[in-house]
Structures are given as C-alpha cells and as structure tokens.
Amino acid sequence: MSRDAKGGEGRSPSLLESLSGPPEDTLGRKVRHHGSRVALLLLVSVALTLFFPPSPRMQLARYDVGMVADTDMIATIPFAVPKARDQLERERAEAAAAVPPTFRLREEAADSMASRLERFFQDVRGDPGPRGVLERVGIPVTPAQLQVLGEPPRLQLLEEASLRAARELLPLGVVDGAQTPFITTDRLILVNPEGPNRYVSRDSLRSAREFYDRAVGLLPPGTAPEVQELYRLILIRFLEPSYILDAEATERDRNAARRAVPTTNASILAGEAIVRANQQVGAGDVERILAYEEQLRNQGRLEDTGRRILPYLGSGTLNFLLLGIFGLLLFFYRREIYADFRWVLLQALLVLAYFGVGGLIARNGLGWELLPVAFPALAVAVLWDSRMALVLALILGVLTGVQPPYFGQPDVLLVTLMGGATAALSVRVVRRRAQTWIFIAIITLAYATTLLSLSWITGRGLTPVLGSVGWTALNATVSAILAMGFLPVFEWFTRITTDQTLLEWADPNRPLLKRLSLEAPGTYAHTINVANLAEAAATAVGANPLLCRVGVYYHDVGKMLKPQYFIENQPGGRNPHDKLKAATSAAIVKEHVTEGLRMAREAKLPEVVQAFIPEHHGTQLIAYFYDRAEAEAEGKEGSEGREDAAVLDPADFSYSGPRPRTRETAIVMLADTVESATRSLQDPTPARIHELVESLVESKIRHGQMDEAPLTLHEISVIKEQFAKVLAGMYHHRIDYPGTRHLTRRDEEDPASGREVEAEPTHEQPNGGASPDDEGGSPGETDQEAKKDPKSSPSSGEPDLFNG
C-alpha cells in the first residue's frame, strides 16, 4: 500500500492552512509552526493522563497500643498481615522437624560385616601374637583380654557370638548413632531399591547402643566381664549400619515444609474493617495497620504531604516522551506529513480516540482484549503507509502497557503490540474496502496465536483463552469496520485519496468512464494506451502507478461533449475544423479541459485525480491552429492591408495550465504526447520510436513544461526508456496476410509502374497523423521531424487533429 498524493487546494479554515506547509524563514513563523505541533503533542499527553489517572493516594492515621481509634479504618485494597521474623522461623523449624527422615536400606550390610569378622578372627588365629592384629584394626585391649584371645574356646565363643549378631540382629535395622538426631518423628521413610518406599516405625529401629546391648545377650550367661568388653569392642569396630540416612532427600523434604509455612497471620479483604472507631487498639491491630500501610506504599497509593502532583507529573511526562518518539519520526523521516497540520491533527485525534475508548474500558472493568488498537493502525496504514502505522502501533502498545490499569501485565502489552502491528502490515494484502473481512481474519488470527502462545508459557487453561480470543475477534471486527467506515471522512479531512478510493474510481462501470467509452470510443482507446504507458513509467521511477492510471482514465473526459471535433472519434475523413476559423477551433480544443474539470467536479472526482485534466496539457501552445491563424492573418493582410490585420495573442491559443506539479501528472503529459505521436509513424521500429520519444520529451523540457515537476534528469531518462520499451511492444510489426495486403501496404513499390505509391489511410488513422492538442505546441516540431524523414510524415501531408 503506497502513500497517496495530497489533494489539491480546497476550502479549509485559515488557521489550519496557516499552520500547514514548510515553516518560513522568520523566527516567529518557525516558532508558530513547530510550537503548534509540540502543543498538540503536549495536549494529547495531558488528555492521556486524564484518561488513565494515577491511582489516588491516601494518608493513614497512626495508632499505638492502648490508644482509642477515633474513626473506622476500612481497607481499600486486599492485603496480608505478615508474621514476625522470630515467629516465622520458629514455625518453619517446627514444620521441618515434623517431616520424617528418609533412610536407605543396606541389605548387604549383614553379609559384609560377617565377612569382615571372619577375616579378623582368621588373622587372630594365624598370628602368634594377637596384639599386632588388634592394633592394626584399632582395637585397644588389656592384658586380660589378650589372654582371652589366646584361649581357643573363648576365641571360638567370641567368633560365634559376633557372627550371630551380624547375621541375626543387623537385618532387623540398625542406625548409626550419629544419625539418630535426625529422627525427630515417630516414623521414618524407608527407601527400598527393589520395591516401593514405605513408612516404618521408629521403635522398629535399633540404635548402635541398642544393637550392642542385644548382641551381648547372645553370649552365654556368666560370661566374664573382660570377654563381654572385648566382644563389645569388636562389634563397635566392625559394625555396619543397615539403615543409612538420605540427607539430601530429607533436607529437600524439610525445605519444602519450611516454604509451605504461611508467611502471614491473616488476610484482609477490600472493604474489611481494620480498626473500629471508639475501640482500644491492640497489638494485633497495630500489626494490621502497619501491614496495610506497607502494602499501600508498595503500590504507590500512600500519599506524601506536599507531593500530590508528582504522580500526574510523572505519568504525563512518560506519555509525552513515548508520543514524542512518533513525533520525531515524523520530523526527521516524514517531513511532508509533519508539515501538514491537518495530517498531524488527524493522527492526534486517532490516538485520542483509541485511549478515550481504552479509558472507558478500564473504568467499567471490561476486558483489555477490547482495546481497539487496530483502529488507528489501520487508518494510518491506509492513509499513509504501513511502516509509519507499524511504529505508531508499537508506541501505542507500549503506552497502553504503562498505564495504571495495565501496568505490570505482560499479556496486555504483548497482545496489544501484536494486534496493532498486524493491523498495520495487513493493509499491504488488501486493496479494496470490500475486502475488510480479510483485515479482520488476519488480525484475529494474530490475536489468537499470541494468546495461545502465552497460555502455553503460563499454563493457562484453554477455556479462558477461547474466551479471550472471542473478545479479540469482536474487537478486530469492530475496529476494522469503523476504520474502513470512517475512511471517507478521513480522506475528506486530510484531502488524501487512498489506493482503495483510486481503485473504486478505476472501475470502468463508473458513469464518466462508461459514457466516455460509448460517446468517444476513440478517446477511450487512446486513454487505455496512455494509461499503460504512464503506469509502466511511474512504476520504474517509484511514483504512484495506480494514481497515474486513474488520472489518465479521466484526463480527457471533457471530449465527450464534442467528440467529433477530435480526430480519434471522427468516423471518416471529414474534419469539422476545416470549416472553422483557427481561433474557433483552438477554443473548442481548450474547452475540453474546462468542461472536463466541470464534469469531474460534478461527479465528485477526487481533487488529486482532477489535477490531471489541466496539468497534462500544462501551458502548451496549440501550435497547429496558431500557425493556421497566422496564415489567415497573412492572407487578410494581403487583401486588406497590414494596418487592418489583427494582432494574434499566443494566450488565446495556449492551454490555461497549470504546468505539471507532481511526478504523476508530468509522467502523464509525456505519455499522452508520445502515444499520440507514435501512431503517426508508418514504420514504428524500436529505433525510430526511441528517437521520437527522445525528441518529444526534450521538447517538453525545452518549452518549460517540466519546470515545476519534481522529476530528476535520471528519472526522466528512465521514463523515456520505459516509453520506448512499451511502445515498441504496442506497435510491433505484424504478419502481412495475403488476403488483406492491398489494405495494409504502405509506401510499397508498384510492380506495374516501378514507382512508390501511398496506401490509403486506415480506419485507425483517418487523417493520418499526430494530434496537435496532444503535442501541445510541438506539432510544428513533428512536421520538422517529418521533413527530415519522409517515412514519419502523415500520408495526408498534415498532422492528425486533436487525437488527445
């Protein structure tokens, strides 16, 4: 979607006109020009702050324990009363202590301990002096105990009792003594590698001390104390607990329990009384008051005396800065838009409309999915371009996200950004207002995809997402319909003609075009050819090809009033101008411009299209009739004397103008001229077409018709190349069919006489040549070209009349 040209001059309030256009050199004019735009930006920022005012702040009365409250203190927001630090730590410790510890069962512990014991006793028997074995394993003994080890019966007793303790008592569950402090509950969790975890009673476990006591009971009654003590030392040295504490799992469970402890003593709802009037304030009341004050301060609702204006100042400044980004974009990169105050004012009104509706949505508690960000984005994209609309949509999304009702809600920011950006870019795929539902479908799809993606990230359920998608679909529908519905109003206010409007005026069933095709079919055919030329050239130089085509469609509608006076509409060789004076013929030719403007205004043709009617002729001299008038004047001089001869005024034989002032009207002037002149070529080879195009375009430049057109020399060169390329395709050689050769031969050698003959004019060129009103003062030059090259001259010996 390309940006359309600005409309012509119309009736508008003097204030808006005085604020539009580039600033003049004087300081006062510059201040007024830029100051008006800064003031407008400031006004929008203030209005936005009023639409979304900062949350009202409040002050709280201070009470101490034992005081009597003089008024009720009612909570305006929900809040929680936090626990004191020591209370919270105590409750967390209790919660952690209530978590059962996790132990892992070592089934191989009994066999491992028994194996170690067997090796120990083997070493004792194999060593003549058992002291060395005991020292190696770290068992200190007395001489009496050494004597016990030296007696085989007693050594055998110790070995048997130790192995029984390992194989019979250890599988019952023995815990290392260092891990018993972790057992703070009546049961614990036992992890079984080969089966499910299970709870076991604390009483079913044995500590190391209990294990030793029960193991001593395996000795025969009356066993000597020194034997029992040695037995105990051996078990202590080789004990392997069958239950091992899983410290990591235990600590993980206890940390979870600590986190599960509530950090608050109470939750107060909005509207609930914190302190009642005429009642004594207790310690719990003070805690609630302090918690309420802290919550208000965190939300920025607690007012500080003497600083009530700061929230509004901060909000307004932030709005001004964000909107200023868009203003700087216009100033640096869209100077034409920045210079037109009407355009800037409409963009400001679109922003105000969006945030005005957004403020109503927020105050009435409606869903943020209804924020109509697509409305301003679509309007700006259609009126100007998608790139500028994209920047505006992004800024509107950020502005929405920083307003008090939506601050800190990423869903609002992301969905609004995506909806506005999609609306701005979707304009590129839609060319007609009838395709508005394509807008709606694309925007709704973007909304739905964004909401679904956010639901996957946050784990939000499908039901609320579907509800949000439904609201955004309604939002997209209403926004698109309103944007397209108000577009004619926006076009009227800004005097911009959009591509959608141009496409509607390009419909061949439009009354003016329908009449033109029926009442002046030759002019209509000429119009189609010129439109193809102009569109190709405009595309090549980056002008508006659609505007060129539509402008060409209507540039000669004035010929419908007297079509027979223009050669392309004359059915035969009869030319009504032969019976008229040159001045009268020139007046008739000029009249088609003024009548065309009148008909265009009656049909309410856009001003930007109306400009093609006078500007495609510019101020050209109708040289053919001017030359005829001079000839008539010379004849009169010969018959009546020079004194009575009338003095010719070139203005009577020139178009009123203005000369082309846009690239599009300049392209159409050149295309109109070269298309008519090319039809006079009897041998239209690419080289001859290129030479003719060069000559005609240079003639327009030499006569000053391009002086006001914003075309560079490079662009004019590209235009000439496009003209030559398209014309070569339009007028290429065709097969000479034997059955119609006598009708199509031109300047061929007569086989009978051996001399050249001229073919009769075809029905397409009844008088054989180019039109002076197309040439706009260059028919004389066309005649000069014909003198240089006889093949390019009309067969009738004079140029065509009025094939414009």
PDB file of C-alpha atoms in Angstrom, residues 455-558:
ATOM      1  CA  SER A 455      -1.224 -19.782  27.505  1.00  0.00           C
ATOM      2  CA  TRP A 456       1.416 -22.400  26.720  1.00  0.00           C
ATOM      3  CA  ILE A 457       4.035 -20.349  28.546  1.00  0.00           C
ATOM      4  CA  THR A 458       1.946 -19.614  31.631  1.00  0.00           C
ATOM      5  CA  GLY A 459      -0.025 -22.871  31.763  1.00  0.00           C
ATOM      6  CA  ARG A 460      -3.317 -21.040  31.431  1.00  0.00           C
ATOM      7  CA  GLY A 461      -6.301 -23.238  30.654  1.00  0.00           C
ATOM      8  CA  LEU A 462      -7.891 -23.468  27.221  1.00  0.00           C
ATOM      9  CA  THR A 463     -11.316 -22.199  28.298  1.00  0.00           C
ATOM     10  CA  PRO A 464     -10.214 -18.684  29.316  1.00  0.00           C
ATOM     11  CA  VAL A 465      -8.020 -18.486  26.198  1.00  0.00           C
ATOM     12  CA  LEU A 466     -11.012 -19.225  23.981  1.00  0.00           C
ATOM     13  CA  GLY A 467     -12.960 -16.521  25.780  1.00  0.00           C
ATOM     14  CA  SER A 468     -10.158 -14.011  25.188  1.00  0.00           C
ATOM     15  CA  VAL A 469      -9.950 -14.999  21.526  1.00  0.00           C
ATOM     16  CA  GLY A 470     -13.669 -14.365  21.170  1.00  0.00           C
ATOM     17  CA  TRP A 471     -13.352 -10.862  22.621  1.00  0.00           C
ATOM     18  CA  THR A 472     -10.353 -10.033  20.432  1.00  0.00           C
ATOM     19  CA  ALA A 473     -12.235 -11.266  17.351  1.00  0.00           C
ATOM     20  CA  LEU A 474     -15.066  -8.901  18.226  1.00  0.00           C
ATOM     21  CA  ASN A 475     -12.518  -6.158  18.780  1.00  0.00           C
ATOM     22  CA  ALA A 476     -10.875  -6.758  15.379  1.00  0.00           C
ATOM     23  CA  THR A 477     -14.250  -6.800  13.624  1.00  0.00           C
ATOM     24  CA  VAL A 478     -15.485  -3.546  15.107  1.00  0.00           C
ATOM     25  CA  SER A 479     -12.113  -1.797  14.694  1.00  0.00           C
ATOM     26  CA  ALA A 480     -11.755  -2.756  11.029  1.00  0.00           C
ATOM     27  CA  ILE A 481     -15.338  -1.863  10.148  1.00  0.00           C
ATOM     28  CA  LEU A 482     -15.058   1.501  11.890  1.00  0.00           C
ATOM     29  CA  ALA A 483     -11.686   2.254  10.284  1.00  0.00           C
ATOM     30  CA  MET A 484     -12.985   1.487   6.804  1.00  0.00           C
ATOM     31  CA  GLY A 485     -16.293   3.209   7.511  1.00  0.00           C
ATOM     32  CA  PHE A 486     -14.644   6.430   8.671  1.00  0.00           C
ATOM     33  CA  LEU A 487     -12.067   6.347   5.881  1.00  0.00           C
ATOM     34  CA  PRO A 488     -14.086   8.643   3.564  1.00  0.00           C
ATOM     35  CA  VAL A 489     -14.288  11.149   6.426  1.00  0.00           C
ATOM     36  CA  PHE A 490     -10.549  10.886   6.983  1.00  0.00           C
ATOM     37  CA  GLU A 491      -9.917  11.368   3.255  1.00  0.00           C
ATOM     38  CA  TRP A 492     -12.155  14.426   3.231  1.00  0.00           C
ATOM     39  CA  PHE A 493     -10.425  15.933   6.241  1.00  0.00           C
ATOM     40  CA  THR A 494      -6.864  15.259   5.107  1.00  0.00           C
ATOM     41  CA  ARG A 495      -7.520  15.619   1.357  1.00  0.00           C
ATOM     42  CA  ILE A 496      -5.781  12.328   0.791  1.00  0.00           C
ATOM     43  CA  THR A 497      -7.001   9.925  -1.845  1.00  0.00           C
ATOM     44  CA  THR A 498      -6.171   6.371  -0.859  1.00  0.00           C
ATOM     45  CA  ASP A 499      -5.441   3.467  -3.144  1.00  0.00           C
ATOM     46  CA  GLN A 500      -8.787   1.939  -2.206  1.00  0.00           C
ATOM     47  CA  THR A 501     -10.594   5.041  -3.442  1.00  0.00           C
ATOM     48  CA  LEU A 502      -8.494   5.149  -6.608  1.00  0.00           C
ATOM     49  CA  LEU A 503      -9.351   1.530  -7.339  1.00  0.00           C
ATOM     50  CA  GLU A 504     -13.025   2.321  -6.962  1.00  0.00           C
ATOM     51  CA  TRP A 505     -12.706   5.220  -9.419  1.00  0.00           C
ATOM     52  CA  ALA A 506     -10.844   2.963 -11.833  1.00  0.00           C
ATOM     53  CA  ASP A 507     -13.952   0.823 -12.262  1.00  0.00           C
ATOM     54  CA  PRO A 508     -14.902   1.034 -15.990  1.00  0.00           C
ATOM     55  CA  ASN A 509     -18.561   0.968 -14.993  1.00  0.00           C
ATOM     56  CA  ARG A 510     -18.242   4.391 -13.361  1.00  0.00           C
ATOM     57  CA  PRO A 511     -20.664   6.770 -15.110  1.00  0.00           C
ATOM     58  CA  LEU A 512     -17.986   9.056 -16.558  1.00  0.00           C
ATOM     59  CA  LEU A 513     -15.881   6.182 -17.903  1.00  0.00           C
ATOM     60  CA  LYS A 514     -18.955   4.393 -19.213  1.00  0.00           C
ATOM     61  CA  ARG A 515     -20.027   7.497 -21.091  1.00  0.00           C
ATOM     62  CA  LEU A 516     -16.521   8.049 -22.404  1.00  0.00           C
ATOM     63  CA  SER A 517     -16.335   4.526 -23.831  1.00  0.00           C
ATOM     64  CA  LEU A 518     -19.732   4.905 -25.530  1.00  0.00           C
ATOM     65  CA  GLU A 519     -19.685   8.524 -26.661  1.00  0.00           C
ATOM     66  CA  ALA A 520     -15.984   8.900 -27.501  1.00  0.00           C
ATOM     67  CA  PRO A 521     -14.666   5.377 -28.146  1.00  0.00           C
ATOM     68  CA  GLY A 522     -11.547   6.628 -29.917  1.00  0.00           C
ATOM     69  CA  THR A 523     -10.619   8.798 -26.956  1.00  0.00           C
ATOM     70  CA  TYR A 524     -11.283   5.876 -24.635  1.00  0.00           C
ATOM     71  CA  ALA A 525      -8.959   3.601 -26.625  1.00  0.00           C
ATOM     72  CA  HIS A 526      -6.289   6.293 -26.593  1.00  0.00           C
ATOM     73  CA  THR A 527      -6.780   6.623 -22.819  1.00  0.00           C
ATOM     74  CA  ILE A 528      -6.140   2.936 -22.225  1.00  0.00           C
ATOM     75  CA  ASN A 529      -2.862   3.079 -24.178  1.00  0.00           C
ATOM     76  CA  VAL A 530      -1.682   6.181 -22.332  1.00  0.00           C
ATOM     77  CA  ALA A 531      -2.601   4.561 -19.014  1.00  0.00           C
ATOM     78  CA  ASN A 532      -0.396   1.576 -19.797  1.00  0.00           C
ATOM     79  CA  LEU A 533       2.485   3.851 -20.703  1.00  0.00           C
ATOM     80  CA  ALA A 534       2.115   6.063 -17.637  1.00  0.00           C
ATOM     81  CA  GLU A 535       1.735   3.144 -15.248  1.00  0.00           C
ATOM     82  CA  ALA A 536       4.908   1.461 -16.507  1.00  0.00           C
ATOM     83  CA  ALA A 537       6.909   4.690 -16.244  1.00  0.00           C
ATOM     84  CA  ALA A 538       5.566   5.510 -12.780  1.00  0.00           C
ATOM     85  CA  THR A 539       6.477   2.059 -11.511  1.00  0.00           C
ATOM     86  CA  ALA A 540      10.006   2.434 -12.866  1.00  0.00           C
ATOM     87  CA  VAL A 541      10.690   5.728 -11.055  1.00  0.00           C
ATOM     88  CA  GLY A 542       8.859   4.948  -7.816  1.00  0.00           C
ATOM     89  CA  ALA A 543       5.858   7.219  -8.427  1.00  0.00           C
ATOM     90  CA  ASN A 544       2.274   6.118  -7.806  1.00  0.00           C
ATOM     91  CA  PRO A 545       1.330   3.889 -10.783  1.00  0.00           C
ATOM     92  CA  LEU A 546      -2.272   3.491  -9.670  1.00  0.00           C
ATOM     93  CA  LEU A 547      -2.726   7.250  -9.417  1.00  0.00           C
ATOM     94  CA  CYS A 548      -1.247   7.654 -12.907  1.00  0.00           C
ATOM     95  CA  ARG A 549      -3.629   5.095 -14.384  1.00  0.00           C
ATOM     96  CA  VAL A 550      -6.725   6.550 -12.766  1.00  0.00           C
ATOM     97  CA  GLY A 551      -5.654  10.088 -13.668  1.00  0.00           C
ATOM     98  CA  VAL A 552      -5.283   9.074 -17.312  1.00  0.00           C
ATOM     99  CA  TYR A 553      -8.719   7.478 -17.315  1.00  0.00           C
ATOM    100  CA  TYR A 554     -10.296  10.854 -16.609  1.00  0.00           C
ATOM    101  CA  HIS A 555      -7.838  13.279 -18.227  1.00  0.00           C
ATOM    102  CA  ASP A 556      -9.883  13.659 -21.450  1.00  0.00           C
ATOM    103  CA  VAL A 557     -13.486  13.208 -20.223  1.00  0.00           C
ATOM    104  CA  GLY A 558     -14.255  16.725 -21.476  1.00  0.00           C
TER     105      GLY A 558
END
